[in-house]
mmCIF file of C-alpha atoms in Angstrom:
data_model
loop_
_atom_site.group_PDB
_atom_site.id
_atom_site.type_symbol
_atom_site.label_atom_id
_atom_site.label_comp_id
_atom_site.label_asym_id
_atom_site.label_seq_id
_atom_site.Cartn_x
_atom_site.Cartn_y
_atom_site.Cartn_z
ATOM 1 C CA UNK O 23 -10.694 -13.954 -6.435
ATOM 2 C CA UNK O 24 -10.906 -10.225 -7.080
ATOM 3 C CA UNK O 25 -11.924 -7.708 -4.445
ATOM 4 C CA UNK O 26 -13.446 -4.374 -5.432
ATOM 5 C CA UNK O 27 -13.884 -1.288 -3.265
ATOM 6 C CA UNK O 28 -17.197 0.293 -4.225
ATOM 7 C CA UNK O 29 -17.352 4.071 -4.362
ATOM 8 C CA UNK O 30 -21.069 4.848 -4.103
ATOM 9 C CA UNK O 31 -21.661 2.884 -0.939
ATOM 10 C CA UNK O 32 -18.995 1.808 1.524
ATOM 11 C CA UNK O 33 -18.841 -1.842 0.547
ATOM 12 C CA UNK O 34 -16.570 -4.528 -0.865
ATOM 13 C CA UNK O 35 -17.525 -6.797 -3.754
ATOM 14 C CA UNK O 36 -15.781 -10.172 -3.722
ATOM 15 C CA UNK O 37 -15.736 -11.732 -7.188
ATOM 16 C CA UNK O 38 -15.070 -15.417 -7.795
ATOM 17 C CA UNK O 39 -13.243 -15.277 -11.127
ATOM 18 C CA UNK O 40 -13.979 -18.926 -11.934
ATOM 19 C CA UNK O 41 -17.759 -18.782 -11.443
ATOM 20 C CA UNK O 42 -18.360 -15.018 -11.834
ATOM 21 C CA UNK O 43 -20.289 -15.095 -8.545
ATOM 22 C CA UNK O 44 -20.279 -11.757 -6.705
ATOM 23 C CA UNK O 45 -20.922 -11.149 -3.022
ATOM 24 C CA UNK O 46 -21.089 -7.560 -1.768
ATOM 25 C CA UNK O 47 -20.518 -6.800 1.901
ATOM 26 C CA UNK O 48 -20.983 -3.461 3.686
ATOM 27 C CA UNK O 49 -17.955 -1.955 5.402
ATOM 28 C CA UNK O 50 -17.338 0.442 8.257
ATOM 29 C CA UNK O 51 -16.438 3.983 7.317
ATOM 30 C CA UNK O 52 -17.417 6.308 4.531
ATOM 31 C CA UNK O 53 -14.649 5.999 1.920
ATOM 32 C CA UNK O 54 -12.507 2.944 1.178
ATOM 33 C CA UNK O 55 -8.920 4.033 0.502
ATOM 34 C CA UNK O 56 -7.222 0.718 -0.076
ATOM 35 C CA UNK O 57 -7.326 -3.068 -0.014
ATOM 36 C CA UNK O 58 -4.636 -5.632 0.738
ATOM 37 C CA UNK O 59 -5.507 -9.267 0.028
ATOM 38 C CA UNK O 60 -3.417 -11.800 1.932
ATOM 39 C CA UNK O 61 -1.369 -13.963 -0.489
ATOM 40 C CA UNK O 62 -2.107 -17.317 1.157
ATOM 41 C CA UNK O 63 -5.310 -17.088 3.206
ATOM 42 C CA UNK O 64 -8.756 -15.516 3.030
ATOM 43 C CA UNK O 65 -8.083 -12.216 4.837
ATOM 44 C CA UNK O 66 -8.722 -8.887 3.116
ATOM 45 C CA UNK O 67 -7.313 -5.869 4.954
ATOM 46 C CA UNK O 68 -9.315 -2.685 4.402
ATOM 47 C CA UNK O 69 -8.259 0.940 4.758
ATOM 48 C CA UNK O 70 -11.261 3.246 5.175
ATOM 49 C CA UNK O 71 -11.957 6.811 6.247
ATOM 50 C CA UNK O 72 -14.662 7.725 8.702
ATOM 51 C CA UNK O 73 -14.191 4.723 10.957
ATOM 52 C CA UNK O 74 -14.105 5.018 14.717
ATOM 53 C CA UNK O 75 -12.342 3.040 17.403
ATOM 54 C CA UNK O 76 -12.362 0.028 17.701
ATOM 55 C CA UNK O 77 -13.112 -0.295 13.974
ATOM 56 C CA UNK O 78 -10.131 1.624 12.618
ATOM 57 C CA UNK O 79 -8.810 -1.361 10.719
ATOM 58 C CA UNK O 80 -11.152 -3.959 9.259
ATOM 59 C CA UNK O 81 -10.209 -7.437 8.144
ATOM 60 C CA UNK O 82 -12.797 -9.272 6.039
ATOM 61 C CA UNK O 83 -12.633 -13.049 5.804
ATOM 62 C CA UNK O 84 -13.628 -13.552 2.156
ATOM 63 C CA UNK O 85 -14.546 -17.206 2.728
ATOM 64 C CA UNK O 86 -17.228 -16.735 5.370
ATOM 65 C CA UNK O 87 -17.761 -12.941 5.024
ATOM 66 C CA UNK O 88 -17.138 -12.124 8.667
ATOM 67 C CA UNK O 89 -15.156 -9.192 10.021
ATOM 68 C CA UNK O 90 -12.474 -8.835 12.626
ATOM 69 C CA UNK O 91 -10.992 -5.522 13.706
ATOM 70 C CA UNK O 92 -7.830 -4.200 15.236
ATOM 71 C CA UNK O 93 -7.080 -0.809 16.650
ATOM 72 C CA UNK O 94 -4.025 1.202 15.778
ATOM 73 C CA UNK O 95 -4.428 4.880 16.538
ATOM 74 C CA UNK O 96 -3.816 5.741 12.895
ATOM 75 C CA UNK O 97 -6.440 6.764 10.386
ATOM 76 C CA UNK O 98 -5.330 4.569 7.473
ATOM 77 C CA UNK O 99 -5.040 5.680 3.889
ATOM 78 C CA UNK O 100 -2.410 3.556 2.147
ATOM 79 C CA UNK O 101 -2.227 -0.152 2.999
ATOM 80 C CA UNK O 102 0.031 -2.965 1.781
ATOM 81 C CA UNK O 103 1.073 -6.480 2.799
ATOM 82 C CA UNK O 104 4.600 -7.797 2.398
ATOM 83 C CA UNK O 105 4.884 -10.517 -0.279
ATOM 84 C CA UNK O 106 4.702 -13.331 2.300
ATOM 85 C CA UNK O 107 1.794 -11.694 4.120
ATOM 86 C CA UNK O 108 3.589 -11.452 7.460
ATOM 87 C CA UNK O 109 3.708 -7.666 7.773
ATOM 88 C CA UNK O 110 1.203 -4.945 7.001
ATOM 89 C CA UNK O 111 2.195 -1.392 6.134
ATOM 90 C CA UNK O 112 -0.357 1.290 7.033
ATOM 91 C CA UNK O 113 0.078 4.895 5.918
ATOM 92 C CA UNK O 114 -1.430 7.382 8.358
ATOM 93 C CA UNK O 115 -3.782 9.792 6.565
ATOM 94 C CA UNK O 116 -3.068 12.686 8.921
ATOM 95 C CA UNK O 117 0.590 12.296 9.875
ATOM 96 C CA UNK O 118 3.961 11.647 8.259
ATOM 97 C CA UNK O 119 4.038 8.040 9.427
ATOM 98 C CA UNK O 120 3.874 4.540 8.008
ATOM 99 C CA UNK O 121 3.169 1.828 10.571
ATOM 100 C CA UNK O 122 4.536 -1.689 10.305
ATOM 101 C CA UNK O 123 2.094 -4.156 11.863
ATOM 102 C CA UNK O 124 2.416 -7.895 12.435
ATOM 103 C CA UNK O 125 -0.300 -9.289 10.124
ATOM 104 C CA UNK O 126 -0.878 -12.351 12.317
ATOM 105 C CA UNK O 127 -1.215 -10.727 15.740
ATOM 106 C CA UNK O 128 -2.237 -7.208 14.560
ATOM 107 C CA UNK O 129 0.368 -5.655 16.819
ATOM 108 C CA UNK O 130 2.406 -2.582 15.998
ATOM 109 C CA UNK O 131 6.109 -3.314 15.467
ATOM 110 C CA UNK O 132 7.809 -0.282 13.911
ATOM 111 C CA UNK O 133 7.171 3.126 12.435
ATOM 112 C CA UNK O 134 8.671 4.811 9.391
ATOM 113 C CA UNK O 135 8.885 8.584 9.199
ATOM 114 C CA UNK O 136 8.061 9.984 5.783
ATOM 115 C CA UNK O 137 8.308 13.500 4.436
ATOM 116 C CA UNK O 138 4.688 13.298 3.264
ATOM 117 C CA UNK O 139 1.533 13.645 5.291
ATOM 118 C CA UNK O 140 -0.863 10.887 4.299
ATOM 119 C CA UNK O 141 0.858 8.446 1.951
ATOM 120 C CA UNK O 142 -1.576 7.655 -0.863
ATOM 121 C CA UNK O 143 -0.108 4.239 -1.748
ATOM 122 C CA UNK O 144 2.498 1.784 -0.461
ATOM 123 C CA UNK O 145 4.028 -1.295 -2.074
ATOM 124 C CA UNK O 146 7.070 -3.500 -1.529
ATOM 125 C CA UNK O 147 9.611 -5.109 -3.773
ATOM 126 C CA UNK O 148 9.079 -8.864 -4.389
ATOM 127 C CA UNK O 149 11.543 -9.789 -1.637
ATOM 128 C CA UNK O 150 9.911 -7.514 0.948
ATOM 129 C CA UNK O 151 13.235 -5.818 1.704
ATOM 130 C CA UNK O 152 12.154 -2.399 0.450
ATOM 131 C CA UNK O 153 8.917 -0.453 0.803
ATOM 132 C CA UNK O 154 7.829 2.354 -1.495
ATOM 133 C CA UNK O 155 5.457 5.142 -0.511
ATOM 134 C CA UNK O 156 3.997 7.920 -2.637
ATOM 135 C CA UNK O 157 2.312 11.235 -2.039
ATOM 136 C CA UNK O 158 4.047 14.541 -2.711
ATOM 137 C CA UNK O 159 7.267 12.498 -2.863
ATOM 138 C CA UNK O 160 8.147 8.986 -3.979
ATOM 139 C CA UNK O 161 10.089 7.383 -1.150
ATOM 140 C CA UNK O 162 11.969 4.132 -0.635
ATOM 141 C CA UNK O 163 12.543 2.546 2.776
ATOM 142 C CA UNK O 164 14.808 -0.292 3.827
ATOM 143 C CA UNK O 165 12.470 -2.664 5.710
ATOM 144 C CA UNK O 166 15.322 -4.235 7.676
ATOM 145 C CA UNK O 167 16.467 -1.075 9.456
ATOM 146 C CA UNK O 168 13.511 1.295 8.658
ATOM 147 C CA UNK O 169 15.723 3.949 7.086
ATOM 148 C CA UNK O 170 14.506 6.085 4.196
ATOM 149 C CA UNK O 171 16.985 5.638 1.356
ATOM 150 C CA UNK O 172 15.337 7.780 -1.331
ATOM 151 C CA UNK O 173 12.947 10.725 -1.507
ATOM 152 C CA UNK O 174 12.127 12.087 -4.957
ATOM 153 C CA UNK O 175 9.644 14.954 -5.445
ATOM 154 C CA UNK O 176 6.611 14.286 -7.625
ATOM 155 C CA UNK O 177 4.928 16.907 -9.771
ATOM 156 C CA UNK O 178 1.869 17.074 -7.520
ATOM 157 C CA UNK O 179 0.456 14.262 -5.430
ATOM 158 C CA UNK O 180 0.864 10.762 -6.838
ATOM 159 C CA UNK O 181 -2.105 8.478 -6.264
ATOM 160 C CA UNK O 182 -1.268 4.876 -7.124
ATOM 161 C CA UNK O 183 1.549 2.324 -7.289
ATOM 162 C CA UNK O 184 1.774 -1.021 -9.064
ATOM 163 C CA UNK O 185 4.454 -3.581 -9.704
ATOM 164 C CA UNK O 186 4.732 -6.961 -11.297
ATOM 165 C CA UNK O 187 6.764 -9.721 -9.697
ATOM 166 C CA UNK O 188 7.097 -11.265 -13.148
ATOM 167 C CA UNK O 189 10.713 -10.828 -14.302
ATOM 168 C CA UNK O 190 11.397 -8.692 -11.226
ATOM 169 C CA UNK O 191 14.967 -8.016 -10.230
ATOM 170 C CA UNK O 192 15.872 -7.364 -6.605
ATOM 171 C CA UNK O 193 14.374 -3.856 -6.794
#
């Protein structure tokens, strides 16, 4: 399955890569900032601007195309699941915060303080022991004790992160 955030209309296209079937579903909000597909079930977490409470954070079930929502008083920009899908990182678009949310119960657990307002992307290492956030700076956080271990200035605002677990070392 591939999930695509559509730019012209706030919607998500879910593509079955085996059959090439496409289903497009409207979303709340005006601009989709990020997607996080759960590694072992059918939940797609959506980060979107222009949403209002209680629809701040949408979760689309890509099997039956129904939504659930949870409210965290953050306007999400960056979004990322840990490799096992147990925790969700949400970068606040208007503050220097990254929230750590239990992905099963949708409850807030911890907060990370960044030096950037509005992280543009977040990812983790394959073990889920470190989180990386980008914006004006590239930052690394220890997910065990929530400390920032690195902050490296970028030449402008970085916009995307990617990693491959293939041949990955601990970092």
